[in-house]
């Protein structure tokens, strides 16, 4: 083989190496572009009351652990069924050492009890707990999604690390994030097939324009980085005798879905899933116990 042929071959190999498309290797928390790791912490409890008891124990334990180790407890909550669960909780920790943020929230007046998660939370439990206004990270009360998301992130970033820790990439690490899942798989206000679910290494908070008025939402990497992420589903109705059983199966076990199609599936590996028997009925699993569920967090 002549020297010119060898040079041409080397040039060709170099060209192919530089131009071949390689999938980026992303950090473990950015799962929107990765295969889905299996959910290893799934607990089906006999009753809705058992699920409530487990969540209450987890919140209390997380609060006491954070306050004991760092002097403060950072909690993130959504609206919906999670508010119902927290309504019957009596705090056993010092609530003056707790900061509460929202996983998602509509861009509405914060005192509108019909639409504001904060107003609903205050009515249901925050006022009874004695949580001060300064201990809740509130929206500004406008309908401007871009502005509200930007300002909410700025408020979170203004918190010292003693209040809201950061990881080595600068993302916040909540001591506990309680996440709700919609029938369509949305988590927070990250809805299927929308660009918000694609944010894996950018802002902490994004505006979401799925509905009018818009919402703000914590991004996927923030949800995944919480020290403890808990998803619970319990209760049923005449219309939905098995609650969200179908959604739970898709989120936890269905191999054909992707986070883009069903965002909750992106939390499979990092979340502890606590369901009552109807909501877990499509998973083909046996019953667990409150103690095991709490111990898995």
mmCIF file of N, CA and C in Angstrom, residues 87-146:
data_model
loop_
_atom_site.group_PDB
_atom_site.id
_atom_site.type_symbol
_atom_site.label_atom_id
_atom_site.label_comp_id
_atom_site.label_asym_id
_atom_site.label_seq_id
_atom_site.Cartn_x
_atom_site.Cartn_y
_atom_site.Cartn_z
ATOM 1 N N UNK A 87 -53.768 18.162 54.728
ATOM 2 C CA UNK A 87 -54.787 18.822 55.546
ATOM 3 C C UNK A 87 -54.923 18.200 56.925
ATOM 4 N N UNK A 88 -54.772 16.882 57.011
ATOM 5 C CA UNK A 88 -54.953 16.188 58.292
ATOM 6 C C UNK A 88 -53.648 15.981 59.051
ATOM 7 N N UNK A 89 -52.569 16.580 58.564
ATOM 8 C CA UNK A 89 -51.269 16.434 59.230
ATOM 9 C C UNK A 89 -51.093 17.501 60.302
ATOM 10 N N UNK A 90 -50.684 17.086 61.484
ATOM 11 C CA UNK A 90 -50.330 18.011 62.556
ATOM 12 C C UNK A 90 -48.810 17.981 62.704
ATOM 13 N N UNK A 91 -48.131 19.092 62.462
ATOM 14 C CA UNK A 91 -46.664 19.080 62.454
ATOM 15 C C UNK A 91 -46.072 18.774 63.821
ATOM 16 N N UNK A 92 -45.083 17.912 63.827
ATOM 17 C CA UNK A 92 -44.365 17.576 65.058
ATOM 18 C C UNK A 92 -43.010 18.266 65.092
ATOM 19 N N UNK A 93 -42.728 19.099 64.097
ATOM 20 C CA UNK A 93 -41.464 19.811 64.002
ATOM 21 C C UNK A 93 -41.704 21.316 64.169
ATOM 22 N N UNK A 94 -40.642 22.059 64.300
ATOM 23 C CA UNK A 94 -40.704 23.517 64.457
ATOM 24 C C UNK A 94 -40.930 24.156 63.092
ATOM 25 N N UNK A 95 -42.163 24.617 62.820
ATOM 26 C CA UNK A 95 -42.488 25.153 61.498
ATOM 27 C C UNK A 95 -41.811 26.486 61.221
ATOM 28 N N UNK A 96 -41.280 27.136 62.245
ATOM 29 C CA UNK A 96 -40.528 28.373 62.005
ATOM 30 C C UNK A 96 -39.205 28.069 61.314
ATOM 31 N N UNK A 97 -38.832 26.790 61.293
ATOM 32 C CA UNK A 97 -37.593 26.370 60.636
ATOM 33 C C UNK A 97 -37.890 25.631 59.330
ATOM 34 N N UNK A 98 -39.007 25.976 58.717
ATOM 35 C CA UNK A 98 -39.405 25.352 57.457
ATOM 36 C C UNK A 98 -39.615 26.420 56.403
ATOM 37 N N UNK A 99 -39.129 26.159 55.190
ATOM 38 C CA UNK A 99 -39.439 26.997 54.033
ATOM 39 C C UNK A 99 -40.215 26.151 53.036
ATOM 40 N N UNK A 100 -41.340 26.687 52.576
ATOM 41 C CA UNK A 100 -42.230 25.972 51.662
ATOM 42 C C UNK A 100 -42.202 26.625 50.289
ATOM 43 N N UNK A 101 -41.959 25.813 49.271
ATOM 44 C CA UNK A 101 -42.044 26.273 47.890
ATOM 45 C C UNK A 101 -43.058 25.405 47.156
ATOM 46 N N UNK A 102 -43.417 25.828 45.958
ATOM 47 C CA UNK A 102 -44.430 25.112 45.191
ATOM 48 C C UNK A 102 -43.799 24.424 43.985
ATOM 49 N N UNK A 103 -44.153 23.170 43.800
ATOM 50 C CA UNK A 103 -43.703 22.420 42.624
ATOM 51 C C UNK A 103 -44.247 23.084 41.368
ATOM 52 N N UNK A 104 -45.470 23.543 41.454
ATOM 53 C CA UNK A 104 -46.090 24.289 40.363
ATOM 54 C C UNK A 104 -47.178 25.176 40.949
ATOM 55 N N UNK A 105 -47.561 26.193 40.183
ATOM 56 C CA UNK A 105 -48.581 27.114 40.674
ATOM 57 C C UNK A 105 -49.107 27.926 39.502
ATOM 58 N N UNK A 106 -50.411 28.121 39.443
ATOM 59 C CA UNK A 106 -50.987 28.971 38.411
ATOM 60 C C UNK A 106 -50.586 30.425 38.633
ATOM 61 N N UNK A 107 -50.479 31.147 37.548
ATOM 62 C CA UNK A 107 -50.153 32.572 37.619
ATOM 63 C C UNK A 107 -51.447 33.358 37.833
ATOM 64 N N UNK A 108 -51.858 33.393 39.076
ATOM 65 C CA UNK A 108 -53.113 34.041 39.476
ATOM 66 C C UNK A 108 -52.864 34.823 40.753
ATOM 67 N N UNK A 109 -53.877 35.548 41.188
ATOM 68 C CA UNK A 109 -53.781 36.240 42.466
ATOM 69 C C UNK A 109 -53.569 35.209 43.568
ATOM 70 N N UNK A 110 -52.590 35.433 44.427
ATOM 71 C CA UNK A 110 -52.229 34.403 45.393
ATOM 72 C C UNK A 110 -53.266 34.228 46.490
ATOM 73 N N UNK A 111 -54.211 35.173 46.620
ATOM 74 C CA UNK A 111 -55.240 35.022 47.650
ATOM 75 C C UNK A 111 -56.564 34.518 47.082
ATOM 76 N N UNK A 112 -56.569 34.096 45.813
ATOM 77 C CA UNK A 112 -57.781 33.556 45.186
ATOM 78 C C UNK A 112 -57.889 32.076 45.527
ATOM 79 N N UNK A 113 -58.735 31.747 46.492
ATOM 80 C CA UNK A 113 -58.784 30.381 47.010
ATOM 81 C C UNK A 113 -59.296 29.383 45.970
ATOM 82 N N UNK A 114 -59.962 29.863 44.909
ATOM 83 C CA UNK A 114 -60.468 28.952 43.882
ATOM 84 C C UNK A 114 -59.366 28.464 42.946
ATOM 85 N N UNK A 115 -58.340 29.286 42.746
ATOM 86 C CA UNK A 115 -57.328 28.943 41.752
ATOM 87 C C UNK A 115 -55.907 28.914 42.290
ATOM 88 N N UNK A 116 -55.665 29.529 43.428
ATOM 89 C CA UNK A 116 -54.315 29.640 43.966
ATOM 90 C C UNK A 116 -53.997 28.482 44.908
ATOM 91 N N UNK A 117 -52.934 27.730 44.589
ATOM 92 C CA UNK A 117 -52.522 26.643 45.475
ATOM 93 C C UNK A 117 -52.118 27.188 46.826
ATOM 94 N N UNK A 118 -51.436 28.326 46.832
ATOM 95 C CA UNK A 118 -51.026 28.900 48.112
ATOM 96 C C UNK A 118 -52.232 29.252 48.977
ATOM 97 N N UNK A 119 -53.253 29.877 48.377
ATOM 98 C CA UNK A 119 -54.443 30.234 49.146
ATOM 99 C C UNK A 119 -55.135 28.981 49.675
ATOM 100 N N UNK A 120 -55.200 27.943 48.869
ATOM 101 C CA UNK A 120 -55.818 26.693 49.302
ATOM 102 C C UNK A 120 -55.012 26.053 50.430
ATOM 103 N N UNK A 121 -53.691 26.068 50.296
ATOM 104 C CA UNK A 121 -52.838 25.498 51.339
ATOM 105 C C UNK A 121 -52.972 26.275 52.642
ATOM 106 N N UNK A 122 -53.074 27.593 52.538
ATOM 107 C CA UNK A 122 -53.239 28.401 53.758
ATOM 108 C C UNK A 122 -54.555 28.065 54.450
ATOM 109 N N UNK A 123 -55.599 27.932 53.655
ATOM 110 C CA UNK A 123 -56.916 27.634 54.219
ATOM 111 C C UNK A 123 -56.953 26.246 54.848
ATOM 112 N N UNK A 124 -56.310 25.284 54.175
ATOM 113 C CA UNK A 124 -56.406 23.891 54.613
ATOM 114 C C UNK A 124 -55.478 23.560 55.782
ATOM 115 N N UNK A 125 -54.249 24.118 55.779
ATOM 116 C CA UNK A 125 -53.319 23.697 56.846
ATOM 117 C C UNK A 125 -52.249 24.717 57.229
ATOM 118 N N UNK A 126 -51.789 25.553 56.339
ATOM 119 C CA UNK A 126 -50.671 26.432 56.685
ATOM 120 C C UNK A 126 -51.003 27.395 57.814
ATOM 121 N N UNK A 127 -52.200 27.975 57.777
ATOM 122 C CA UNK A 127 -52.590 28.885 58.865
ATOM 123 C C UNK A 127 -52.692 28.136 60.187
ATOM 124 N N UNK A 128 -53.241 26.942 60.134
ATOM 125 C CA UNK A 128 -53.358 26.148 61.364
ATOM 126 C C UNK A 128 -51.983 25.757 61.901
ATOM 127 N N UNK A 129 -51.058 25.484 60.999
ATOM 128 C CA UNK A 129 -49.707 25.142 61.416
ATOM 129 C C UNK A 129 -48.952 26.337 61.985
ATOM 130 N N UNK A 130 -49.414 27.532 61.650
ATOM 131 C CA UNK A 130 -48.717 28.734 62.100
ATOM 132 C C UNK A 130 -47.522 29.095 61.233
ATOM 133 N N UNK A 131 -47.592 28.767 59.934
ATOM 134 C CA UNK A 131 -46.492 29.065 59.022
ATOM 135 C C UNK A 131 -46.549 30.534 58.612
ATOM 136 N N UNK A 132 -45.487 31.255 58.866
ATOM 137 C CA UNK A 132 -45.432 32.688 58.566
ATOM 138 C C UNK A 132 -45.364 32.927 57.062
ATOM 139 N N UNK A 133 -45.825 34.108 56.648
ATOM 140 C CA UNK A 133 -45.802 34.464 55.226
ATOM 141 C C UNK A 133 -44.378 34.417 54.679
ATOM 142 N N UNK A 134 -43.413 34.854 55.483
ATOM 143 C CA UNK A 134 -42.020 34.888 55.031
ATOM 144 C C UNK A 134 -41.428 33.500 54.818
ATOM 145 N N UNK A 135 -42.085 32.477 55.347
ATOM 146 C CA UNK A 135 -41.577 31.114 55.191
ATOM 147 C C UNK A 135 -42.177 30.403 53.983
ATOM 148 N N UNK A 136 -42.975 31.106 53.198
ATOM 149 C CA UNK A 136 -43.563 30.556 51.977
ATOM 150 C C UNK A 136 -43.049 31.357 50.789
ATOM 151 N N UNK A 137 -42.521 30.679 49.793
ATOM 152 C CA UNK A 137 -42.051 31.345 48.581
ATOM 153 C C UNK A 137 -43.263 31.543 47.672
ATOM 154 N N UNK A 138 -43.716 32.781 47.582
ATOM 155 C CA UNK A 138 -44.953 33.096 46.880
ATOM 156 C C UNK A 138 -44.694 33.627 45.476
ATOM 157 N N UNK A 139 -45.688 33.479 44.625
ATOM 158 C CA UNK A 139 -45.657 34.126 43.322
ATOM 159 C C UNK A 139 -45.986 35.604 43.485
ATOM 160 N N UNK A 140 -45.870 36.338 42.380
ATOM 161 C CA UNK A 140 -46.159 37.762 42.429
ATOM 162 C C UNK A 140 -47.617 38.105 42.231
ATOM 163 N N UNK A 141 -48.403 37.118 41.745
ATOM 164 C CA UNK A 141 -49.831 37.358 41.610
ATOM 165 C C UNK A 141 -50.266 37.917 40.274
ATOM 166 N N UNK A 142 -49.387 37.855 39.250
ATOM 167 C CA UNK A 142 -49.769 38.321 37.925
ATOM 168 C C UNK A 142 -50.082 37.130 37.023
ATOM 169 N N UNK A 143 -50.536 37.431 35.803
ATOM 170 C CA UNK A 143 -50.822 36.374 34.822
ATOM 171 C C UNK A 143 -49.703 36.257 33.790
ATOM 172 N N UNK A 144 -48.572 36.897 34.048
ATOM 173 C CA UNK A 144 -47.432 36.890 33.134
ATOM 174 C C UNK A 144 -46.530 35.698 33.468
ATOM 175 N N UNK A 145 -46.651 34.631 32.697
ATOM 176 C CA UNK A 145 -45.924 33.409 32.994
ATOM 177 C C UNK A 145 -44.416 33.570 32.977
ATOM 178 N N UNK A 146 -43.886 34.249 31.964
ATOM 179 C CA UNK A 146 -42.440 34.446 31.870
ATOM 180 C C UNK A 146 -41.916 35.221 33.073
#
